[in-house]
N, CA and C atoms as an extended XYZ file, in Angstrom:
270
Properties=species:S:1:pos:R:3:atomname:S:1:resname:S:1:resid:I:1 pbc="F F F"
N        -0.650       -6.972      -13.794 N   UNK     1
C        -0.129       -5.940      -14.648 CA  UNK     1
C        -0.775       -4.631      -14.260 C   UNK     1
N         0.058       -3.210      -14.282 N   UNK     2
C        -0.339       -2.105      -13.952 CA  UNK     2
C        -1.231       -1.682      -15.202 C   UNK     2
N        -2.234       -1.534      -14.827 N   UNK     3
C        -3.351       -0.786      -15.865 CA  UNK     3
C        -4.055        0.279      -15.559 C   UNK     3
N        -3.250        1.561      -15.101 N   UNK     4
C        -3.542        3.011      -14.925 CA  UNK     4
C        -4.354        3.759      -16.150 C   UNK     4
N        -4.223        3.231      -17.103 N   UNK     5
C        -5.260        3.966      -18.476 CA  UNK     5
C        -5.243        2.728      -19.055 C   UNK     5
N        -6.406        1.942      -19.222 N   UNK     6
C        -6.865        0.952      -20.078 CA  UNK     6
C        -7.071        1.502      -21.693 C   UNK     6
N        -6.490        0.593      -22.725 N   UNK     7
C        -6.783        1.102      -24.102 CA  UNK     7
C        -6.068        0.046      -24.607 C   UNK     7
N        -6.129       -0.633      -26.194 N   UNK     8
C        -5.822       -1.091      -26.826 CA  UNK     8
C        -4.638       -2.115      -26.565 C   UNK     8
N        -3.914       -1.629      -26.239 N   UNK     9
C        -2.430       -2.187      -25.772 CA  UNK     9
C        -2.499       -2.802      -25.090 C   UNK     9
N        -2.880       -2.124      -23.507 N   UNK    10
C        -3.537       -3.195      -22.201 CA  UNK    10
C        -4.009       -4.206      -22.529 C   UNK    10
N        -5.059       -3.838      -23.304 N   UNK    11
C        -5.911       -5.340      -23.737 CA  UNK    11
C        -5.132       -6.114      -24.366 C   UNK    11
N        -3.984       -5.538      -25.596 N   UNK    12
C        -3.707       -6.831      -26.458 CA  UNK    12
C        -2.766       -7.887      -25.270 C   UNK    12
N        -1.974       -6.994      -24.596 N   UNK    13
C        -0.979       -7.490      -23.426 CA  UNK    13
C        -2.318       -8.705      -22.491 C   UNK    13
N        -2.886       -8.141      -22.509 N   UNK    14
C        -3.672       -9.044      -21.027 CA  UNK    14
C        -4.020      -10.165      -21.858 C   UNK    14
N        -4.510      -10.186      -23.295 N   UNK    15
C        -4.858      -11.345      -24.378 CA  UNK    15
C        -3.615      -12.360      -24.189 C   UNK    15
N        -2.524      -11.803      -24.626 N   UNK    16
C        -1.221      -12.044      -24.641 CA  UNK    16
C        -0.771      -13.197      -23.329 C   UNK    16
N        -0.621      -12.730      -22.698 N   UNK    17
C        -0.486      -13.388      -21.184 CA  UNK    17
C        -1.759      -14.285      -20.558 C   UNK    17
N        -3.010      -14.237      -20.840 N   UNK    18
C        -3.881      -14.839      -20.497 CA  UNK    18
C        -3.946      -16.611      -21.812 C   UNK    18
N        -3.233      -16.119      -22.674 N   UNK    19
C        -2.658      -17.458      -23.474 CA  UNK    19
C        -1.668      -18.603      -22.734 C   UNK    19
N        -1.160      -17.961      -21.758 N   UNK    20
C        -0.070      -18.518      -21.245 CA  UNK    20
C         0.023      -18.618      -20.135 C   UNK    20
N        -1.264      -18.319      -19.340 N   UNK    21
C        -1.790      -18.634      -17.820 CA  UNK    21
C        -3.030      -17.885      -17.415 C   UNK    21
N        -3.959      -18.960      -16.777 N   UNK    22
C        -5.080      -18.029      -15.935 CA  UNK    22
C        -5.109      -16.830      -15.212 C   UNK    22
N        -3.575      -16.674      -14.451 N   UNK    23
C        -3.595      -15.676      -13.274 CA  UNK    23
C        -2.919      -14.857      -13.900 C   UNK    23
N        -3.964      -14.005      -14.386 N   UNK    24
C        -3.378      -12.143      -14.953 CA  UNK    24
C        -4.395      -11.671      -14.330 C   UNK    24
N        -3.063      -10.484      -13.529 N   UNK    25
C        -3.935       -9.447      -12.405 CA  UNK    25
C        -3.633       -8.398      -12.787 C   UNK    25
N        -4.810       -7.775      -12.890 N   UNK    26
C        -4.908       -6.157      -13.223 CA  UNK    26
C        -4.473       -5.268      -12.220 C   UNK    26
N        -4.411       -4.067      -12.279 N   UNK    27
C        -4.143       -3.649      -11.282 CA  UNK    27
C        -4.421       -1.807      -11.259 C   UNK    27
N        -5.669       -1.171      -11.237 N   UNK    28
C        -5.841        0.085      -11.999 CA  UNK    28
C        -7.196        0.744      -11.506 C   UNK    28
N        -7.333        1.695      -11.967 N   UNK    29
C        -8.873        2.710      -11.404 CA  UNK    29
C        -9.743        2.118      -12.209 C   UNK    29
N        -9.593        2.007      -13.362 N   UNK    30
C       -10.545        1.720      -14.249 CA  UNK    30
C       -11.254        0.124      -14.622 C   UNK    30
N       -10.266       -0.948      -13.900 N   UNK    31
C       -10.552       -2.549      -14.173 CA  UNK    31
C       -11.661       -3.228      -12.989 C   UNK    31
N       -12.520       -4.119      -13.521 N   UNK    32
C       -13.424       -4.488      -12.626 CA  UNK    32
C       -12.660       -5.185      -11.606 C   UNK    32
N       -13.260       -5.405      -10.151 N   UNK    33
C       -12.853       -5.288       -8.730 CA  UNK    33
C       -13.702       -6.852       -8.493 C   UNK    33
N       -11.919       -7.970       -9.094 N   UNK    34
C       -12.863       -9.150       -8.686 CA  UNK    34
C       -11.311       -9.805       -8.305 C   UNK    34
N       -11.849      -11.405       -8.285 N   UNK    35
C       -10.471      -12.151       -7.673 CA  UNK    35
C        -9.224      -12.150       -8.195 C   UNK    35
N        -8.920      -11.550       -9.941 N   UNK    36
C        -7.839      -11.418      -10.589 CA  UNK    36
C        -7.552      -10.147      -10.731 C   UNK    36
N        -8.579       -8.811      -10.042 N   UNK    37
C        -8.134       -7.705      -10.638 CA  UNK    37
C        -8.533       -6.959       -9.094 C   UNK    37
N        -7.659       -5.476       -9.202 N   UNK    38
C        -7.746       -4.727       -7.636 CA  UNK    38
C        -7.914       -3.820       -8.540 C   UNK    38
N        -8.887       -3.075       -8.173 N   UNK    39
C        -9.464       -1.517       -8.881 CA  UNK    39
C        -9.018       -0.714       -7.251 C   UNK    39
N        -7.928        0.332       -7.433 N   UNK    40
C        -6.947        0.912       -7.201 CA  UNK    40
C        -7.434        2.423       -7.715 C   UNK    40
N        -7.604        3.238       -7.187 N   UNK    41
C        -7.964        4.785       -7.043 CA  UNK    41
C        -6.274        5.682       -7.197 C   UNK    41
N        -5.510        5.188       -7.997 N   UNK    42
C        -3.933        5.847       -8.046 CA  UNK    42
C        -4.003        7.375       -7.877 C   UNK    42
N        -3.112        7.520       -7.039 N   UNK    43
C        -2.906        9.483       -6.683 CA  UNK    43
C        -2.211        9.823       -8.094 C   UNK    43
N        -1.648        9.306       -8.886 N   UNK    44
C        -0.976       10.006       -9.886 CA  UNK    44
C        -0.055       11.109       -9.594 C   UNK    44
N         0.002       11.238       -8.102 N   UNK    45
C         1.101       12.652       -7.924 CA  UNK    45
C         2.433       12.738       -8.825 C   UNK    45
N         2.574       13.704       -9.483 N   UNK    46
C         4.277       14.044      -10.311 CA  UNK    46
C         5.706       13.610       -9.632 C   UNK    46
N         5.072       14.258       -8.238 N   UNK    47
C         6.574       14.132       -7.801 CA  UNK    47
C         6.499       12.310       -6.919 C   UNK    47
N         5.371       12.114       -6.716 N   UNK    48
C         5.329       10.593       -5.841 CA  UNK    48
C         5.182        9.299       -6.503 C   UNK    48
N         4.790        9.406       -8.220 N   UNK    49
C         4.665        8.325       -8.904 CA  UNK    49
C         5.559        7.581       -8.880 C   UNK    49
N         6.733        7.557       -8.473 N   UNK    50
C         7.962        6.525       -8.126 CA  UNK    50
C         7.280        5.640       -7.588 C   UNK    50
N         6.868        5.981       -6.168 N   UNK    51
C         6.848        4.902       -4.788 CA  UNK    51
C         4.972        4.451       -5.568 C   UNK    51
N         4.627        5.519       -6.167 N   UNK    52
C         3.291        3.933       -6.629 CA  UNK    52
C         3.047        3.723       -7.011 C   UNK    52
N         4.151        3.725       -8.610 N   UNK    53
C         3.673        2.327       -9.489 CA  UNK    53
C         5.310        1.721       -9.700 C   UNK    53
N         6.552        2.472       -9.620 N   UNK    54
C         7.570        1.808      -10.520 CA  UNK    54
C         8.152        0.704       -9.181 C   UNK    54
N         8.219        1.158       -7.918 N   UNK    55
C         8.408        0.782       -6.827 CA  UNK    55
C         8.179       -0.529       -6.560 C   UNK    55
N         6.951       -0.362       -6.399 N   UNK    56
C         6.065       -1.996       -6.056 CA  UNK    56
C         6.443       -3.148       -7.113 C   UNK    56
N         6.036       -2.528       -8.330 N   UNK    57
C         6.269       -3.304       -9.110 CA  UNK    57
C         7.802       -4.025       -9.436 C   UNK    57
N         9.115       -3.031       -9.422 N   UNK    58
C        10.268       -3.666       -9.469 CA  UNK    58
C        10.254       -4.841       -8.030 C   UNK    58
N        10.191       -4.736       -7.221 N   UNK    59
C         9.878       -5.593       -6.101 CA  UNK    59
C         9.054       -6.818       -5.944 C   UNK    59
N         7.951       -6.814       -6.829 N   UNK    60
C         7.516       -7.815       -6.887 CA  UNK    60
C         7.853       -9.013       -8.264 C   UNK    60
N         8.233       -7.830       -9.212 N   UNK    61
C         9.427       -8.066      -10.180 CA  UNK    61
C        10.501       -8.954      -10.066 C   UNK    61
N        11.206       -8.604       -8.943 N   UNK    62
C        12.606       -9.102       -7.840 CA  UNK    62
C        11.780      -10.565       -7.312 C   UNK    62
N        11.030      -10.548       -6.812 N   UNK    63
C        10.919      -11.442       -6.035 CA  UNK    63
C        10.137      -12.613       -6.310 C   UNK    63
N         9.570      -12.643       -7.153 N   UNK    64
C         8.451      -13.913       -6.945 CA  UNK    64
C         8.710      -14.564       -8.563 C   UNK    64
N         9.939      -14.355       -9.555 N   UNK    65
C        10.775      -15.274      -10.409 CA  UNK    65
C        11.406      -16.051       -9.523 C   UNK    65
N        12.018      -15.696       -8.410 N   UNK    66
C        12.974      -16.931       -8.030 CA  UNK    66
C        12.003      -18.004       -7.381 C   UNK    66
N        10.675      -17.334       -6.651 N   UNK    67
C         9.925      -18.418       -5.706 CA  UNK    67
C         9.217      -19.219       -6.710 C   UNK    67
N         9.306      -18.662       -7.665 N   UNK    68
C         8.325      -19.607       -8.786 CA  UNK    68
C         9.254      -20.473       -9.710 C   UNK    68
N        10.238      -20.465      -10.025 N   UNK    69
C        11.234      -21.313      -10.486 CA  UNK    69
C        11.311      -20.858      -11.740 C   UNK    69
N        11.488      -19.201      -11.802 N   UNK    70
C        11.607      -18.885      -13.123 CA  UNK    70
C        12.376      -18.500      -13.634 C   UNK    70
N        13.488      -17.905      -14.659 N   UNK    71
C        14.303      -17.428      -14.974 CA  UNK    71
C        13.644      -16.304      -15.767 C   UNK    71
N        13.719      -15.015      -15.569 N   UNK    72
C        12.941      -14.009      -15.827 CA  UNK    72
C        13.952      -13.732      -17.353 C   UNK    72
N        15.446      -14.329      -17.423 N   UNK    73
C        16.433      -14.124      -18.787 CA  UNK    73
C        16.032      -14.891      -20.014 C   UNK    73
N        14.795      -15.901      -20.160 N   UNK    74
C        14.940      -16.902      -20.626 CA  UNK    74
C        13.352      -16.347      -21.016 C   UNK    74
N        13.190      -16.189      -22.547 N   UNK    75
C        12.019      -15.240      -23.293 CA  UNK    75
C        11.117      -16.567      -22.585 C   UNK    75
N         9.404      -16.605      -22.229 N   UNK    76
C         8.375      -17.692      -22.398 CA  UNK    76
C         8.386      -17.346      -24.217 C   UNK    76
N         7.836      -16.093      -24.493 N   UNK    77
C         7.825      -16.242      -26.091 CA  UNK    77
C         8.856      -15.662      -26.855 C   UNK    77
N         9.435      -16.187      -27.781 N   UNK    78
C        10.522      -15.521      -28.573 CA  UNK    78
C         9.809      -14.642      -29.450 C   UNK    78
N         8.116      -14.587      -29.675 N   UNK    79
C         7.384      -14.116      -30.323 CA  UNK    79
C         6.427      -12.917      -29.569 C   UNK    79
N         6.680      -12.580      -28.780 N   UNK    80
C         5.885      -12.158      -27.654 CA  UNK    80
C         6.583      -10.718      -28.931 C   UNK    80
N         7.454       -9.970      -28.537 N   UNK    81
C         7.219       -8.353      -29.139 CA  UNK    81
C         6.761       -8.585      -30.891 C   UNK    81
N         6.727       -9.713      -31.460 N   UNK    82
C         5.916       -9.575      -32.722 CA  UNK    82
C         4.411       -9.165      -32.766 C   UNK    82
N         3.819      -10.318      -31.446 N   UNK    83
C         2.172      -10.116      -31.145 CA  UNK    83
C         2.306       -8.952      -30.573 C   UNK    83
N         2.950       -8.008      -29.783 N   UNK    84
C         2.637       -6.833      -29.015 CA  UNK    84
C         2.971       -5.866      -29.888 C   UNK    84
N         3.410       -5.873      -31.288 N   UNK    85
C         3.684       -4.761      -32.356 CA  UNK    85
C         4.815       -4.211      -31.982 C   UNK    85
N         5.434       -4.239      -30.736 N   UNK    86
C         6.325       -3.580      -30.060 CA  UNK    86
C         8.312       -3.465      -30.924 C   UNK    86
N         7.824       -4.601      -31.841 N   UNK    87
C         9.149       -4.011      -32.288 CA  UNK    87
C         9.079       -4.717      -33.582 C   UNK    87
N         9.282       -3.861      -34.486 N   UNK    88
C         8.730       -3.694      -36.251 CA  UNK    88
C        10.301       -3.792      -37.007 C   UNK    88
N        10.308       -4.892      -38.119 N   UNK    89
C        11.821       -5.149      -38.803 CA  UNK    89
C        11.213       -3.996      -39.744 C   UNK    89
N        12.194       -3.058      -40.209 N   UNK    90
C        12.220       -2.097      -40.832 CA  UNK    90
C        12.544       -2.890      -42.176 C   UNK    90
């Protein structure tokens, strides 16, 4: 997971996913530099942030559901945006 500013969220997400498998990889300036995480010095440029963070990531996005036998349409949690606060019944 891209973690360009670590805070609250990051963490609850990495809690989140680390319930549901060992291999959560960080990926950011700020995360320690070990076998699950790449501490990454990001240029942050305005006009270049495409090609280095949305880029890579749709691509690796694309590719490694089908080698893993996953269906990326098919929720793991039907509960997953309740724990992430991410979406509140009014």
């Amino acid at each position: 997971m891209l973690d360009p500013q670590p805070d609250a969220r990051q963490d609850r997400l990495a809690q989140i996913l680390s319930e549901w498998t060992p291999s959560i990889y960080r990926i950011g300036p700020q995360v320690e530099n070990n076998g699950l995480n790449l501490n990454f010095p990001f240029v942050n440029d305005e006009d270049f942030a495409v090609f280095e963070y949305i880029i890579p990531l749709q691509m690796l996005c694309a590719i490694l559901p089908p080698q893993k036998g996953i269906n990326p349409a098919i929720p793991k949690d039907p509960q997953f945006h309740q724990k992430m606060k991410s979406k509140q019944e009014i």
